[in-house]
Coordinates of C-alpha atoms in Angstrom, one line a residue:
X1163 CA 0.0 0.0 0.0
X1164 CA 1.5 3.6 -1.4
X1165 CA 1.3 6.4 1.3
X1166 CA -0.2 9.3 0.1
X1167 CA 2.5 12.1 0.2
X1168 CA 1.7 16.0 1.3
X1169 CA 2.9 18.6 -1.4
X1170 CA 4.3 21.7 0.1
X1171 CA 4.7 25.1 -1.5
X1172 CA 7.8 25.8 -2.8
X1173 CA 10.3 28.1 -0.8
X1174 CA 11.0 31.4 -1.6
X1175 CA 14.6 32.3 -2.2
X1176 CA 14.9 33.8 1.1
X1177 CA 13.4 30.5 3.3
X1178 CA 15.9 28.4 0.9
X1179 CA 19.2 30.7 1.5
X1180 CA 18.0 30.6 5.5
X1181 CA 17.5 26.9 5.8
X1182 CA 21.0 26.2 3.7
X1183 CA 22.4 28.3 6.2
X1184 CA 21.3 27.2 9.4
X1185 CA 22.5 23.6 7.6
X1186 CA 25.8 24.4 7.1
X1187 CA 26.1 26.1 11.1
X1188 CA 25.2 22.9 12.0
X1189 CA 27.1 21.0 10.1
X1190 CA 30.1 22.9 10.7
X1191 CA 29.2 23.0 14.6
X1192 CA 28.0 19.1 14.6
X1193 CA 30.2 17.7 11.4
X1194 CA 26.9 15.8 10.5
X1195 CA 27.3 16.0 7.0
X1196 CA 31.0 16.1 5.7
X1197 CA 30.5 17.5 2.4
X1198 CA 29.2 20.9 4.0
X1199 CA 32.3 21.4 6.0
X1200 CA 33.9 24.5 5.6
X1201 CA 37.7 23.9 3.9
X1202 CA 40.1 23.0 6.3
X1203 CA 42.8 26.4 6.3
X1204 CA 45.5 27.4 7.9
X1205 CA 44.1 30.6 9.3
X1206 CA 43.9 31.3 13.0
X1207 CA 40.8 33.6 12.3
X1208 CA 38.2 34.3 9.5
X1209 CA 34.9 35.7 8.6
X1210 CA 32.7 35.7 5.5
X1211 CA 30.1 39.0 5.7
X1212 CA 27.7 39.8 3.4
X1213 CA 29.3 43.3 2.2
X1214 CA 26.0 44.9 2.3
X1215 CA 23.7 43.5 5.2
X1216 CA 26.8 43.3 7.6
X1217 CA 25.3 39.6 8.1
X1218 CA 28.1 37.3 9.0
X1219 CA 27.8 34.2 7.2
X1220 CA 30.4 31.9 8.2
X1221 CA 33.2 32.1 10.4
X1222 CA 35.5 30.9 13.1
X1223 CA 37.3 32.6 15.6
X1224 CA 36.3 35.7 14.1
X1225 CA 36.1 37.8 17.5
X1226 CA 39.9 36.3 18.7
X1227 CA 42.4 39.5 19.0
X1228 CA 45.3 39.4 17.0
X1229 CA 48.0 41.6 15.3
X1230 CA 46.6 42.5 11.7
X1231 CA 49.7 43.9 10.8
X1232 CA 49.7 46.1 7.1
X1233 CA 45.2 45.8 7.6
X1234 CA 45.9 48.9 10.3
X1235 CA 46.6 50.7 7.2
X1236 CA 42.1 50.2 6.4
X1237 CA 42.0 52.8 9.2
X1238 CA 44.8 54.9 8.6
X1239 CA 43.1 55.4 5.3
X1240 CA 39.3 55.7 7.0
X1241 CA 40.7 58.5 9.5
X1242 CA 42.2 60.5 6.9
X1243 CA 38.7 60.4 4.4
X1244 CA 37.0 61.8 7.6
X1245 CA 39.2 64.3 7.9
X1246 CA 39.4 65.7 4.8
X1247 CA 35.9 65.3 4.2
X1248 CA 35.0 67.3 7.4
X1249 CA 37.8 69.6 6.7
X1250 CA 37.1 70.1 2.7
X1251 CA 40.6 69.1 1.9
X1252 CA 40.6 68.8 -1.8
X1253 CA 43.2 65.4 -2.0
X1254 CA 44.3 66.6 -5.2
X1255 CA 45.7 69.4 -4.6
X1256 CA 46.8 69.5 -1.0
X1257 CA 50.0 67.9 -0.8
X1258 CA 51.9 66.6 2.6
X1259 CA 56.1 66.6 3.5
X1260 CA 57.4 63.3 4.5
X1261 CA 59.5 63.6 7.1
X1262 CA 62.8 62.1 8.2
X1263 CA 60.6 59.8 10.7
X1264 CA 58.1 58.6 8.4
X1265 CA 60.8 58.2 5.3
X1266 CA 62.7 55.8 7.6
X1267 CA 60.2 53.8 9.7
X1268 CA 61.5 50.5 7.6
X1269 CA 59.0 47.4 6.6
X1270 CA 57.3 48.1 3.2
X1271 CA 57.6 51.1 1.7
X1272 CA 56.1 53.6 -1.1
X1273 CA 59.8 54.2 -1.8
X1274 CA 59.5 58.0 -0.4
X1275 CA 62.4 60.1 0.7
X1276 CA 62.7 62.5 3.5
X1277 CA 61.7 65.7 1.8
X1278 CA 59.8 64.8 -0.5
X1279 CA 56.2 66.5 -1.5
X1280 CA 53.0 64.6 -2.3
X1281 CA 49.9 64.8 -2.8
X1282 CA 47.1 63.6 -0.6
X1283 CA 45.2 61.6 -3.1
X1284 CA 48.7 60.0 -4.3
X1285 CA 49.5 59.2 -0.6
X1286 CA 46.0 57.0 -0.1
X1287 CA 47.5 54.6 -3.1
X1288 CA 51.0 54.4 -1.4
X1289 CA 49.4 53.8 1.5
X1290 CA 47.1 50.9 0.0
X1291 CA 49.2 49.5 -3.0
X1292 CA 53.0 49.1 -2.4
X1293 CA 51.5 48.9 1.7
X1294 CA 54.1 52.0 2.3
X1295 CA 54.7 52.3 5.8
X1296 CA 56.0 55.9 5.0
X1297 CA 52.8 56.7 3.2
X1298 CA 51.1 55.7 6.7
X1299 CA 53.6 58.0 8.8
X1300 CA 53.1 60.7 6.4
X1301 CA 49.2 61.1 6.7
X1302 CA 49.0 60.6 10.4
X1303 CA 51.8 63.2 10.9
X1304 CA 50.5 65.6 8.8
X1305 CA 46.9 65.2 9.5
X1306 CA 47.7 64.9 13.3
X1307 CA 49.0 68.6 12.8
X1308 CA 46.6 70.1 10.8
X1309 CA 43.7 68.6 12.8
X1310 CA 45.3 69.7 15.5
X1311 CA 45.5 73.4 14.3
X1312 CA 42.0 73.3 13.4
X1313 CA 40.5 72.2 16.5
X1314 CA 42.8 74.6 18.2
X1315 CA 44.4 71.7 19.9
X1316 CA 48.2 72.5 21.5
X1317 CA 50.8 70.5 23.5
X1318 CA 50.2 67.0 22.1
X1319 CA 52.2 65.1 19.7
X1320 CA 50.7 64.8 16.4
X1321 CA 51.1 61.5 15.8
X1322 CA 49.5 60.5 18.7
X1323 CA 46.8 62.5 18.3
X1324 CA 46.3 61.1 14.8
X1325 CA 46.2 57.4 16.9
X1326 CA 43.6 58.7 19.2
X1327 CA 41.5 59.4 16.9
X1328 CA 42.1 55.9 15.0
X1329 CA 40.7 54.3 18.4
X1330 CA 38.1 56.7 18.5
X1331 CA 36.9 56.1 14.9
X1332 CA 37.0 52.0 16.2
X1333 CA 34.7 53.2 19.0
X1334 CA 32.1 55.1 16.9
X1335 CA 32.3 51.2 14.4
X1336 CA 32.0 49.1 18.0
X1337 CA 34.9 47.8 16.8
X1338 CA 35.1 46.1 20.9
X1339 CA 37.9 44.0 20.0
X1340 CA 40.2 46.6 18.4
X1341 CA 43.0 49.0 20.2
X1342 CA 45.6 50.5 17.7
X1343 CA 48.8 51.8 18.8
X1344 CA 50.4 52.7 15.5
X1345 CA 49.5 53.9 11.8
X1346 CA 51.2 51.2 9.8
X1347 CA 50.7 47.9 11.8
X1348 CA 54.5 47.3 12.7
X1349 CA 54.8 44.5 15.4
X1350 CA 53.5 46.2 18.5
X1351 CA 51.4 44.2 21.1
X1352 CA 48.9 46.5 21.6
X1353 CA 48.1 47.1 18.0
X1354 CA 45.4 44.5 17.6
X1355 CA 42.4 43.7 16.1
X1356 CA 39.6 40.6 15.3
X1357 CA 38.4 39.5 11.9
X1358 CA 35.0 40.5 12.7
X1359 CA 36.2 44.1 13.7
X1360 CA 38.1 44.4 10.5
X1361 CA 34.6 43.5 8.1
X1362 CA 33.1 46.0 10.1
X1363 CA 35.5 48.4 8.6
X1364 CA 36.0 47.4 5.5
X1365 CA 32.0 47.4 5.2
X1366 CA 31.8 50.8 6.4
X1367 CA 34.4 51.7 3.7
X1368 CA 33.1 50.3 0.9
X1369 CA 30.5 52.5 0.8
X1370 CA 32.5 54.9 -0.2
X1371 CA 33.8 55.4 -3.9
X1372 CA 36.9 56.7 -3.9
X1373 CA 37.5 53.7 -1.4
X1374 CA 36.5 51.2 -3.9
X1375 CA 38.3 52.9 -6.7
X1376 CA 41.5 52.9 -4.7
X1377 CA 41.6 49.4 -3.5
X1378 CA 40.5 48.0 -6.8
X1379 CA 43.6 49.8 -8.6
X1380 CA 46.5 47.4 -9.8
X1381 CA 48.7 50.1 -10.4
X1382 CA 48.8 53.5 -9.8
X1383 CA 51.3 56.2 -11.1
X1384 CA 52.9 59.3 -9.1
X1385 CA 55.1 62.4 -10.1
X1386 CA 56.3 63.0 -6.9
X1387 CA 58.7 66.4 -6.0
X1388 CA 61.7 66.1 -4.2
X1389 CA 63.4 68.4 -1.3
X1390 CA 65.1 70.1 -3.9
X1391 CA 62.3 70.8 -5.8
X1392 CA 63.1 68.0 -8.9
X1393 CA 60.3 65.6 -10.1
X1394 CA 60.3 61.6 -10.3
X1395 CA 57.6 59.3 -11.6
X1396 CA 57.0 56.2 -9.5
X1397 CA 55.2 53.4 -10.0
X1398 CA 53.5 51.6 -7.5
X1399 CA 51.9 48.1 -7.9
X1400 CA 49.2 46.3 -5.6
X1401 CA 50.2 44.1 -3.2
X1402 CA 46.8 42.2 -3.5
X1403 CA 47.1 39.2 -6.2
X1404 CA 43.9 38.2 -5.7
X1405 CA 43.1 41.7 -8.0
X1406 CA 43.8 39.1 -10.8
X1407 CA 41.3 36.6 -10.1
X1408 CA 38.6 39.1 -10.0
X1409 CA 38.3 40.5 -6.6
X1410 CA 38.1 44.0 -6.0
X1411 CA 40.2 44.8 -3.0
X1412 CA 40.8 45.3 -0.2
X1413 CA 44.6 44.9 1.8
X1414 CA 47.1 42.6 2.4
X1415 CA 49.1 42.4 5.7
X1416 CA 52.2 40.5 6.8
X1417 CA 54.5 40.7 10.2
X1418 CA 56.1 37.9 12.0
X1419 CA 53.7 38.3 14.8
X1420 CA 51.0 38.6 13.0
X1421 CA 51.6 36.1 10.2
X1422 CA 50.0 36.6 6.6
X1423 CA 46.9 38.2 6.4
X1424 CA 43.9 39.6 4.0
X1425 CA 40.9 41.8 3.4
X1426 CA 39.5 41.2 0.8
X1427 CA 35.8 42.1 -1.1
X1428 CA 33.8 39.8 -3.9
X1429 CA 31.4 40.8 -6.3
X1430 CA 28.8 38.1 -8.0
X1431 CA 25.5 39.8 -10.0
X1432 CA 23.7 39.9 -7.0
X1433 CA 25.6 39.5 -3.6
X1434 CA 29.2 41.1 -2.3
X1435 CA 31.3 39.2 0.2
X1436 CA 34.0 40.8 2.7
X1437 CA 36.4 38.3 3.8
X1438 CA 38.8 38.5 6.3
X1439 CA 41.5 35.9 6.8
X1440 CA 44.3 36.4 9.9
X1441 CA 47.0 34.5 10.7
X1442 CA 47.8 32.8 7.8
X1443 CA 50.3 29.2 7.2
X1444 CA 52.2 31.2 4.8
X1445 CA 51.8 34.3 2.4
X1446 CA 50.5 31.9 -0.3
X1447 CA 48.2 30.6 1.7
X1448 CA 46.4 33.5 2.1
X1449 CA 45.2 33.7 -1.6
X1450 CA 44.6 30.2 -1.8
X1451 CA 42.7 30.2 1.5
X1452 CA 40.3 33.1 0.6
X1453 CA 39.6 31.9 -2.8
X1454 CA 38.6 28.2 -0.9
X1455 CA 36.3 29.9 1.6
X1456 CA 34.6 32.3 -1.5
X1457 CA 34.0 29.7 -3.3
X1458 CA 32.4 27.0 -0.4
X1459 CA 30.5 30.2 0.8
X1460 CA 29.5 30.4 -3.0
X1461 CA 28.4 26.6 -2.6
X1462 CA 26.6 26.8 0.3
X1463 CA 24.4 29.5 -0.9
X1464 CA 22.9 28.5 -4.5

């Protein structure tokens, strides 16, 4: 005898994506169903966000502290924008000095030279392409000052100031899990941050265009002037291979203590994807890694 069998009405994209979801939290939590298991990495922490929602969609130690290394630079670059947005700096032509200091701080560079003269908007791609440490001393130093002179503020030292207000702008994000002690992300204990703080960020930045624009550049060409007034072109390249495979930012990282690390941001037709990947095996392994978690996230969701 045949049992009669109950037709239910089909589930609406939505109900599907949920109920795939909750599937694969399980699974991952449970490891009731093998094929569903996110890929084993060598990352101590990651995070897959939906770009626009903010909804995390997978992830594992994503709220463990950790040095993040060059991704410091995300708000270096975020402190800056607000500056000169709330200051009408026009990035293209207001140029900054680089100092002794910042020409010197070691680590990757933007290849700049004490003296030289740059331009605001050229100093976001050193900053974000070639990683330049120097590019990262140059904006806080010079936007410590200048924020300082506008808000009438005397007796501190600019750079530190400029900090301040990096752990202030974390504060305003919730970012709960995020102190930074310098500009650049140089080995310093106290510079730390999670995966899930860093999505935070980067989703809060990719709202903006010139953002987009900036991290999505493979290379980017500068005239810069020198102390004695002579020109030199420069060319800086993206540290960020995964450019290449059609991803559209965001940074790369690297220090000892931290180990490899990478923002990065995914388009499809309909959905964006921040991931976030800390604390990598080996630099390698962080594009391999990222592009293993895209596309098991991508997987897990048709």
């Amino acid at each position: 005898m045949r049992s009669n069998h109950l037709r239910q009405k089909p589930k609406s994209e939505e109900e599907r994506f949920a109920q795939r979801l909750q599937q694969v939290k399980n699974t991952y939590l449970i490891g009731a169903d093998e094929k569903n298991l996110a890929p084993k990495i060598t990352a101590k922490s990651w995070i897959i966000v939906d770009s626009q929602s903010g909804d995390v969609l997978y992830s594992f130690n994503e709220n463990q502290r950790r040095e993040i290394a060059s991704i410091t630079k995300i708000m270096t670059f975020y402190v800056v924008l607000n500056m000169c947005r709330s200051m009408n700096v026009q990035t293209n032509n207001t140029y900054a000095e680089v100092s002794f200091q910042a020409s010197s701080v070691g680590g990757t560079t933007a290849d700049l030279l004490k003296g030289d003269v740059v331009s605001i908007e050229d100093l976001f791609y050193g900053l974000m392409l070639p990683s330049g440490n120097d590019a990262a001393m140059t904006l806080a130093e010079n936007f410590g000052i200048y924020a300082m002179y506008q808000n009438k503020i005397k007796g501190k030292n600019p750079l530190i100031y400029f900090i301040q207000e990096m752990n202030n702008k974390a504060r305003e994000l919730r970012m709960s899990q995020t102190t930074y002690a310098n500009p650049h992300g140089l080995n310093n204990k106290n510079n730390v941050s999670s995966a899930y703080d860093v999505s935070k960020l980067c989703n809060q930045l990719l709202k903006d265009d010139f953002f987009r624009k900036v991290v999505n550049t493979k290379i980017h060409f500068s005239t810069i002037q020198d102390e004695e007034g002579f020109t030199r072109d420069v060319i800086w390249e993206n540290t960020n291979k995964l450019l290449y495979q059609g991803f559209k930012g965001i940074k790369t990282g690297n220090t000892s203590v931290a180990g490899p690390c990478l923002a990065s941001y995914y388009q499809t037709a309909s959905r964006s994807f921040t991931i976030v990947i800390l604390g990598c095996r080996n630099q390698e392994d962080r594009w391999s890694e990222t592009m293993q978690l895209l596309q098991w996230c991508l997987s897990q969701i048709q």
